[in-house]
PDB file of C-alpha atoms in Angstrom:
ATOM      1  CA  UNK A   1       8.540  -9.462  -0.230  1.00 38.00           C
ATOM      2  CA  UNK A   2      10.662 -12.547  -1.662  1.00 34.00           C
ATOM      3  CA  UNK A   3      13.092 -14.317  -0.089  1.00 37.00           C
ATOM      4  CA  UNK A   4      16.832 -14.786  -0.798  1.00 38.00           C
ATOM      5  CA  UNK A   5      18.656 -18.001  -1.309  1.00 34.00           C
ATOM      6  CA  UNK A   6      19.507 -18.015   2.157  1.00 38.00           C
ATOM      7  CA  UNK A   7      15.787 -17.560   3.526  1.00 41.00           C
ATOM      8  CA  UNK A   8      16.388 -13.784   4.439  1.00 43.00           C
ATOM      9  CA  UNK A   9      12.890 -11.936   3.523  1.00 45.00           C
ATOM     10  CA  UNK A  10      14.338  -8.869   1.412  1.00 35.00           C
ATOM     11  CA  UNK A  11      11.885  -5.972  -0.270  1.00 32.00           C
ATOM     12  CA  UNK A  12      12.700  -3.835  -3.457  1.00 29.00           C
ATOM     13  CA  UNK A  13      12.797  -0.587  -1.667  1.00 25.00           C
ATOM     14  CA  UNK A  14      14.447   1.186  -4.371  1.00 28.00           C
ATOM     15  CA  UNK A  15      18.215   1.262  -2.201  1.00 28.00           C
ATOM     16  CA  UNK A  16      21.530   0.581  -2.819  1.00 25.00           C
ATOM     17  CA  UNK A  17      21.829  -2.898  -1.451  1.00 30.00           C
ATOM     18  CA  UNK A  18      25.336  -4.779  -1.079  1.00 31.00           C
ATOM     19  CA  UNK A  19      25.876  -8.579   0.213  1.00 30.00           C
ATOM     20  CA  UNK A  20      28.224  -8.773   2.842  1.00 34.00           C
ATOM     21  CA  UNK A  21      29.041 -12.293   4.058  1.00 33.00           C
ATOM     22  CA  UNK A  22      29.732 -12.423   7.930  1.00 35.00           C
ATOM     23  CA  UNK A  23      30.880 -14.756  10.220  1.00 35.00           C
ATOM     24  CA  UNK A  24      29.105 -17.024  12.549  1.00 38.00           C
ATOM     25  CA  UNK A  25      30.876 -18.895  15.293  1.00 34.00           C
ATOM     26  CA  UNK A  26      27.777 -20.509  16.210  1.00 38.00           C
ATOM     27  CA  UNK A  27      27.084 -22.211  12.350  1.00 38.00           C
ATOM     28  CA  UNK A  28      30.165 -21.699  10.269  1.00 35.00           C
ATOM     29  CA  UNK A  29      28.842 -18.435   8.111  1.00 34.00           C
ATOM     30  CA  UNK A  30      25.393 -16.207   7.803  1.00 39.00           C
ATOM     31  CA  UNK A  31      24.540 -14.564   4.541  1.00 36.00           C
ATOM     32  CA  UNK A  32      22.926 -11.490   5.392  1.00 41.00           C
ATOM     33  CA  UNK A  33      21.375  -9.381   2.493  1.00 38.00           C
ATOM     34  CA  UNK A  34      22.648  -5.607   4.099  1.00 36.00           C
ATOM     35  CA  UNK A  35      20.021  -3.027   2.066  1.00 37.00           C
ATOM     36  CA  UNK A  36      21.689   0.405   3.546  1.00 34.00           C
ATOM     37  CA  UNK A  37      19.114   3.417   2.055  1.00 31.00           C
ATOM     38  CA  UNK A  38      21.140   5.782   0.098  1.00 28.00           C
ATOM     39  CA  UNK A  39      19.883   8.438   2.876  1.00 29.00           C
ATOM     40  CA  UNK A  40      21.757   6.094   5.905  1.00 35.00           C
ATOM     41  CA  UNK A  41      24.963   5.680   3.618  1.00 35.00           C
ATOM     42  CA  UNK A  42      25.092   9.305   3.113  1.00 32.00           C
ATOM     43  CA  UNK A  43      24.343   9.966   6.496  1.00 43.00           C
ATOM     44  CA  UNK A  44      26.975   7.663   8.402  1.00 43.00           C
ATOM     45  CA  UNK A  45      27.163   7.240  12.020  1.00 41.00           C
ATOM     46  CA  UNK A  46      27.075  10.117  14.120  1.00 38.00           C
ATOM     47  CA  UNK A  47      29.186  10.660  16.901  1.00 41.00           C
ATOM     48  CA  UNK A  48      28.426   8.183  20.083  1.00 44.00           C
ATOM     49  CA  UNK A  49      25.985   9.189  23.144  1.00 49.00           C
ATOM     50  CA  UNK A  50      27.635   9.369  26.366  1.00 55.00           C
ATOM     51  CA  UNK A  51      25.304   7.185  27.082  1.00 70.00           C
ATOM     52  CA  UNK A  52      22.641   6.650  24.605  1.00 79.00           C
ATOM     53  CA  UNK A  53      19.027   6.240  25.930  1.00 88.00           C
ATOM     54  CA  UNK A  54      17.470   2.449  25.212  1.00 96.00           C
ATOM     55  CA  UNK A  55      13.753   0.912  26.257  1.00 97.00           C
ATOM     56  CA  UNK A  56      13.644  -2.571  28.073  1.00 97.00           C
ATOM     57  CA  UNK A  57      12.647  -5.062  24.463  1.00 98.00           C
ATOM     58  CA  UNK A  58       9.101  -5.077  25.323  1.00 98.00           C
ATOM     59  CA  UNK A  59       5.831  -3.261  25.599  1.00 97.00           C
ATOM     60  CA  UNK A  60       5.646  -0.672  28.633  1.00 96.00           C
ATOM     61  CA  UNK A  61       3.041  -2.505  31.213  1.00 96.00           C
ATOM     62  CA  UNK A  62       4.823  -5.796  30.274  1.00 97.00           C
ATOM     63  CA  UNK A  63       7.168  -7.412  32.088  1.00 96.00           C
ATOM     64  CA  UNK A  64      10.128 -10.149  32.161  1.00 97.00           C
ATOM     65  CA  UNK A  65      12.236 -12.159  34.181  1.00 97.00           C
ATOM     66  CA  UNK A  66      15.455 -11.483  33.137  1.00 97.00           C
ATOM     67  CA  UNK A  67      17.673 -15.381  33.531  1.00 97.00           C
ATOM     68  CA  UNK A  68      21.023 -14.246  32.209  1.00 96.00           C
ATOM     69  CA  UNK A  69      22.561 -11.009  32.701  1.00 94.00           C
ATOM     70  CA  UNK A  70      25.857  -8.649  32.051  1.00 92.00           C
ATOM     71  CA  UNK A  71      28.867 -11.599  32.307  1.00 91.00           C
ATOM     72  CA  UNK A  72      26.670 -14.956  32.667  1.00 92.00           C
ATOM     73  CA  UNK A  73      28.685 -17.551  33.171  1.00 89.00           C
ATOM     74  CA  UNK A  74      26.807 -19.745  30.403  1.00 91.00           C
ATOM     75  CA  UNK A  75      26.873 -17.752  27.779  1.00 93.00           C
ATOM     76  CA  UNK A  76      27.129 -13.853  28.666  1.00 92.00           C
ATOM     77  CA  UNK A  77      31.064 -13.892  27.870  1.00 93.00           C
ATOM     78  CA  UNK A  78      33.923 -12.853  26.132  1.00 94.00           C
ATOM     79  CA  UNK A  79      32.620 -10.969  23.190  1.00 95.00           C
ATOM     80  CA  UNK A  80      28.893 -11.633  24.845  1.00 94.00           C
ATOM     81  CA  UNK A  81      29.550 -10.326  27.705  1.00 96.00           C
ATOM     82  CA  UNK A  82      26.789  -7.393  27.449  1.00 96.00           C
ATOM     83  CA  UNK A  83      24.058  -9.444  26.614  1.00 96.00           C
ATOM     84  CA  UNK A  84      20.269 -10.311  28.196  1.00 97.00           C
ATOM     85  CA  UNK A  85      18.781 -12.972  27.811  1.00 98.00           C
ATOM     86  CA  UNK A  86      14.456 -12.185  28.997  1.00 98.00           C
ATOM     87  CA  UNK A  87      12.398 -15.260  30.068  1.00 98.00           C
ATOM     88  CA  UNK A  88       9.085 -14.970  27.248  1.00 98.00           C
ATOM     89  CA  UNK A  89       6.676 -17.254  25.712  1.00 98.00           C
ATOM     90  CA  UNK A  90       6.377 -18.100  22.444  1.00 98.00           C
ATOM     91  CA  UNK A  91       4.572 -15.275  20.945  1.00 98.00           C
ATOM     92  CA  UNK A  92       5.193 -12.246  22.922  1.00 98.00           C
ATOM     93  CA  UNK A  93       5.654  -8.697  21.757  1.00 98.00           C
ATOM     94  CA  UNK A  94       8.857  -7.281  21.075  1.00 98.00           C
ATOM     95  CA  UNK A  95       9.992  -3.682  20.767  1.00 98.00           C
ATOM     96  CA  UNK A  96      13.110  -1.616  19.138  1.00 98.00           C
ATOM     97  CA  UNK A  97      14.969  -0.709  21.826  1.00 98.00           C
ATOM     98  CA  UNK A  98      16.131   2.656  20.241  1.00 97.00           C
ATOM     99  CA  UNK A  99      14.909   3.858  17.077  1.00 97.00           C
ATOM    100  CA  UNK A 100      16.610   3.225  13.409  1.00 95.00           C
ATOM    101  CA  UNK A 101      16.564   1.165  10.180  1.00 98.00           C
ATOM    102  CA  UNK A 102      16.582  -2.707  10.025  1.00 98.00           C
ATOM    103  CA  UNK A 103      19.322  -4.110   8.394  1.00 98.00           C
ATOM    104  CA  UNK A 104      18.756  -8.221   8.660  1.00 98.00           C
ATOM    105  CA  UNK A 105      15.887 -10.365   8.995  1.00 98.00           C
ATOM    106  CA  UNK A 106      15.356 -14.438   9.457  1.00 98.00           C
ATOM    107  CA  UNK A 107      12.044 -15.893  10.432  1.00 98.00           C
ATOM    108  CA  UNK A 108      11.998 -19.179   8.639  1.00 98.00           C
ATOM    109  CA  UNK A 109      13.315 -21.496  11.535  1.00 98.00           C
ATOM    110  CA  UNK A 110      11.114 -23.459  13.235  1.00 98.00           C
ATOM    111  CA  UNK A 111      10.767 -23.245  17.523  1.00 98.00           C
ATOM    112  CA  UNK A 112      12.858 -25.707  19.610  1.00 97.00           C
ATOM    113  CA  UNK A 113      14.968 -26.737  16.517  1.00 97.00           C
ATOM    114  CA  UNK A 114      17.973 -26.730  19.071  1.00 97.00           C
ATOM    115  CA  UNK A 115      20.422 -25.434  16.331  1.00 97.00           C
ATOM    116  CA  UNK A 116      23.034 -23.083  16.500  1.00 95.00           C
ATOM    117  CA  UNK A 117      23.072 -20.696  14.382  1.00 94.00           C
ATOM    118  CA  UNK A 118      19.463 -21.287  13.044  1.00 97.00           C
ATOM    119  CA  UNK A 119      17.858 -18.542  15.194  1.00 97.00           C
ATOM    120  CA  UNK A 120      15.446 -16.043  13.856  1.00 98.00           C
ATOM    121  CA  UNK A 121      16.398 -12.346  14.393  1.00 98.00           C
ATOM    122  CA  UNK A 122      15.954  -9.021  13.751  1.00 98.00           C
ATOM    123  CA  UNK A 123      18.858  -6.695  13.755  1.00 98.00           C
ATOM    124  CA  UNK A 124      18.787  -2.645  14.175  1.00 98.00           C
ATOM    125  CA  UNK A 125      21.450   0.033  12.776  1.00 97.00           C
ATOM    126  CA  UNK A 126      21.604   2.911  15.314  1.00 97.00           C
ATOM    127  CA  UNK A 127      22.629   6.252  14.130  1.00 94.00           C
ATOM    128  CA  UNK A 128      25.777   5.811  15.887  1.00 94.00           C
ATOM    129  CA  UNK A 129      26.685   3.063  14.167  1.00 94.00           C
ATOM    130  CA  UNK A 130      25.923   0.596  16.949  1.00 97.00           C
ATOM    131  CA  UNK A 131      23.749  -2.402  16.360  1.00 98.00           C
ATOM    132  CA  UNK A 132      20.839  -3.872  18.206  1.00 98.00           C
ATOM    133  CA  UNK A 133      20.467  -7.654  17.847  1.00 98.00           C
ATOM    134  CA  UNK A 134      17.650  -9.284  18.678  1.00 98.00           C
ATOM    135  CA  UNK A 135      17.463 -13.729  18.873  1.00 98.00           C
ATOM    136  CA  UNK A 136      15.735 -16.782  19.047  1.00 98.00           C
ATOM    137  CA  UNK A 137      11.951 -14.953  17.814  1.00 98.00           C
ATOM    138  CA  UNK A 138       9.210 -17.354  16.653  1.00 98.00           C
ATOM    139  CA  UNK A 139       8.669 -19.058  13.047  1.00 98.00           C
ATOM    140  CA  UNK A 140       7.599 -16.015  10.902  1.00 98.00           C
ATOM    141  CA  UNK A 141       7.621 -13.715  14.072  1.00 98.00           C
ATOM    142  CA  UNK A 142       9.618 -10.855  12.077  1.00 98.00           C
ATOM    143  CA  UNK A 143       6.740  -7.855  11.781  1.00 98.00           C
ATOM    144  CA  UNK A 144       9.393  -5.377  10.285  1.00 98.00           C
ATOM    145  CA  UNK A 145      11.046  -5.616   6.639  1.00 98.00           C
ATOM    146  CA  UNK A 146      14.562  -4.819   5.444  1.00 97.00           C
ATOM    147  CA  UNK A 147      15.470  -1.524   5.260  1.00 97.00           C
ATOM    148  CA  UNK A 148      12.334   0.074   7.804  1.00 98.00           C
ATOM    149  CA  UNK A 149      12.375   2.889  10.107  1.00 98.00           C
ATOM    150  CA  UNK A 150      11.235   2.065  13.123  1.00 98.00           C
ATOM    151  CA  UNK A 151      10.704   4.112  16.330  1.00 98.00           C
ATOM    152  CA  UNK A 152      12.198   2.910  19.668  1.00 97.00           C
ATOM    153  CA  UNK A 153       9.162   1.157  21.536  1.00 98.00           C
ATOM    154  CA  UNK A 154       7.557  -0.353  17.965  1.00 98.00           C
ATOM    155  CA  UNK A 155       6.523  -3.633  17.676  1.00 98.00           C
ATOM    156  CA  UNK A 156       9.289  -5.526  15.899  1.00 98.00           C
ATOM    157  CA  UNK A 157       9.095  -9.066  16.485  1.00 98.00           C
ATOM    158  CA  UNK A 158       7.242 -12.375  18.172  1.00 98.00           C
ATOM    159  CA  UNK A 159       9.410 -13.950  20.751  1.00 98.00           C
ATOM    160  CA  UNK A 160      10.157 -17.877  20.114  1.00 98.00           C
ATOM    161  CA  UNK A 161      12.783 -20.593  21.113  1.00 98.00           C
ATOM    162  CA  UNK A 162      14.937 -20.702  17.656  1.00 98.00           C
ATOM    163  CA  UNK A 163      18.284 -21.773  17.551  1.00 97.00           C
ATOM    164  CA  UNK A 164      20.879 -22.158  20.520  1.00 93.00           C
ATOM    165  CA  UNK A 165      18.291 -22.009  23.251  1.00 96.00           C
ATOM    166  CA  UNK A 166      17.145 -23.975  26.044  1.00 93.00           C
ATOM    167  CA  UNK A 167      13.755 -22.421  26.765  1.00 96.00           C
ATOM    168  CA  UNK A 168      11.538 -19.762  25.344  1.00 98.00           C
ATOM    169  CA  UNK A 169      13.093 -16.461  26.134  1.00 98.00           C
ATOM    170  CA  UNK A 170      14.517 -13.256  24.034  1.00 98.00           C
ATOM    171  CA  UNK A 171      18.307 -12.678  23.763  1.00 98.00           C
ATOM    172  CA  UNK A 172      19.513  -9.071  22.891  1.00 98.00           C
ATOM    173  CA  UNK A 173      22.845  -7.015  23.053  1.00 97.00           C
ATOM    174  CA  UNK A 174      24.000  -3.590  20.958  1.00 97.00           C
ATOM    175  CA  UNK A 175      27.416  -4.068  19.213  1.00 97.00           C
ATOM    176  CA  UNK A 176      29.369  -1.215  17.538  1.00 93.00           C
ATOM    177  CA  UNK A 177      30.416  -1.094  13.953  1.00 89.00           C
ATOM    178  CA  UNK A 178      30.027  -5.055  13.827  1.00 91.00           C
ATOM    179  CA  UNK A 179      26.870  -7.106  13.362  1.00 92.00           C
ATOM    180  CA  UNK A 180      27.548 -10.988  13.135  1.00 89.00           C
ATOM    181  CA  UNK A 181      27.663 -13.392  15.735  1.00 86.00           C
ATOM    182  CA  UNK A 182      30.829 -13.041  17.865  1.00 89.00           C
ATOM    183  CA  UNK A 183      31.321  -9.086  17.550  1.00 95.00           C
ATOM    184  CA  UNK A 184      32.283  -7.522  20.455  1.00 96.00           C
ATOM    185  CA  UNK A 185      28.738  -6.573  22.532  1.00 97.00           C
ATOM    186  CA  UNK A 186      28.412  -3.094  24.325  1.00 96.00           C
ATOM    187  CA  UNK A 187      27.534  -2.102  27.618  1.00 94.00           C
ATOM    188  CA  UNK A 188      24.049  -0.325  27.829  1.00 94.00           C
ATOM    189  CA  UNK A 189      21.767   0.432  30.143  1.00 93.00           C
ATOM    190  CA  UNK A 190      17.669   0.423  29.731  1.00 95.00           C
ATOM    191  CA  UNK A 191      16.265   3.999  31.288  1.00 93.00           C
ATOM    192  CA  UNK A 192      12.546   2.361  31.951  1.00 94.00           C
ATOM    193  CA  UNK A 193      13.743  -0.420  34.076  1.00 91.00           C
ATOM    194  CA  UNK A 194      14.416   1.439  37.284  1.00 81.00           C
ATOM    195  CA  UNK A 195      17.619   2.148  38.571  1.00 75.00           C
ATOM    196  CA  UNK A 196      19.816  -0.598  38.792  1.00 72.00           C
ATOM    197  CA  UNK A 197      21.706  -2.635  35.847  1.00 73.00           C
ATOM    198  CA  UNK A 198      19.301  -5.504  35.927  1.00 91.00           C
ATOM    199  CA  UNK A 199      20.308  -8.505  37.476  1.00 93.00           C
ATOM    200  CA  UNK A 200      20.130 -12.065  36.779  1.00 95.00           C
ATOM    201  CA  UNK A 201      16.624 -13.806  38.372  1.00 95.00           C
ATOM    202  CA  UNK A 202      14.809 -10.506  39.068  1.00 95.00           C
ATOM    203  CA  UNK A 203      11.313  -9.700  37.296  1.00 96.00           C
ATOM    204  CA  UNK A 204      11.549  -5.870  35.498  1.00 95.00           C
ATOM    205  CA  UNK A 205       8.610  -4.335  34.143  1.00 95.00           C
ATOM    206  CA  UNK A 206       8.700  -1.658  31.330  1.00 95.00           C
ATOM    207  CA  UNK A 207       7.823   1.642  33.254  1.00 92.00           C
TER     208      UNK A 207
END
């Protein structure tokens, strides 16, 4: 692997790679380094689930207290209004929470930097065309590479406390068609959680 000029970890994977400059309300822009596999252009997105299937973002046995929900009032709005926001250490596991390719990587920020728009991520193309971000993972806590397949329940990522964050903890949403900070996040709902929605100060472990 190398890295970018903008700290992104990319790999030669042999793909038809594009830059695509997107913005970020949280840090003025991103650079991410979008490597789409000549398979997954060719492909496209399928048409949407009714309601696609998704796995709470860590290992089954583990669990998490979940501290912002659906429509938090500190930051679950507007365009974030779908998001979760998982109470973790430093160093936890984190899972895909459906399967697909990864299209965007950052590990180089350090924990409790306090910075918006300096969090590590992974981010996830579905074969819908939705997106699965994940935030605020630990200094070199990305385990995946640009452009791998990945199974829904593998091992992705280290949780952290990068970026805009107050404590330790794991932030994810799904957009659709639209991966940079500030796209428009997606309802979903996680089918090994139990049955409700999951709600603000409650502890859910991955059945």
């Amino acid at each position: 692997p190398h890295r970018d000029e903008d700290g992104l970890r990319t790999r030669h994977l042999d793909q038809l790679m594009t830059w695509r400059r997107v913005p970020n309300v949280r840090a003025g822009h991103l650079s991410i380094f979008i490597a789409v596999t000549a398979v997954a252009c060719s492909d496209g997105p399928t048409a949407p689930d009714p309601e696609p299937t998704y796995l709470l973002p860590f290992p089954v046995g583990d669990s998490a207290q979940l501290i912002q929900g659906n429509n938090g009032s500190f930051t679950h709005f507007g365009p974030s209004a779908y998001g979760f926001d998982f109470r973790m250490t430093i160093g936890r596991g984190v899972t895909a929470m459906r399967a697909r390719q990864v299209v965007a990587v950052e590990e180089r920020y350090l924990d409790g930097n306090r910075t918006p728009g300096q969090e590590n991520l992974v981010f996830l193309r579905h074969d819908d065309g939705t997106f699965a971000r994940y935030y605020h993972l630990t200094v070199n806590g990305a385990l995946v590479s640009l452009g791998q397949r990945v199974a829904a329940g593998d091992t992705i990522g280290l949780s952290g406390d990068t970026g805009y964050s107050t404590t330790p903890h794991l932030h994810v949403d799904v957009t659709r068609d639209c991966v940079a900070w500030g796209c428009q996040t997606v309802w979903i709902r996680f089918q090994n959680a139990g049955a409700d929605t999951l709600v603000a100060g409650r502890v859910y472990r991955a059945q």
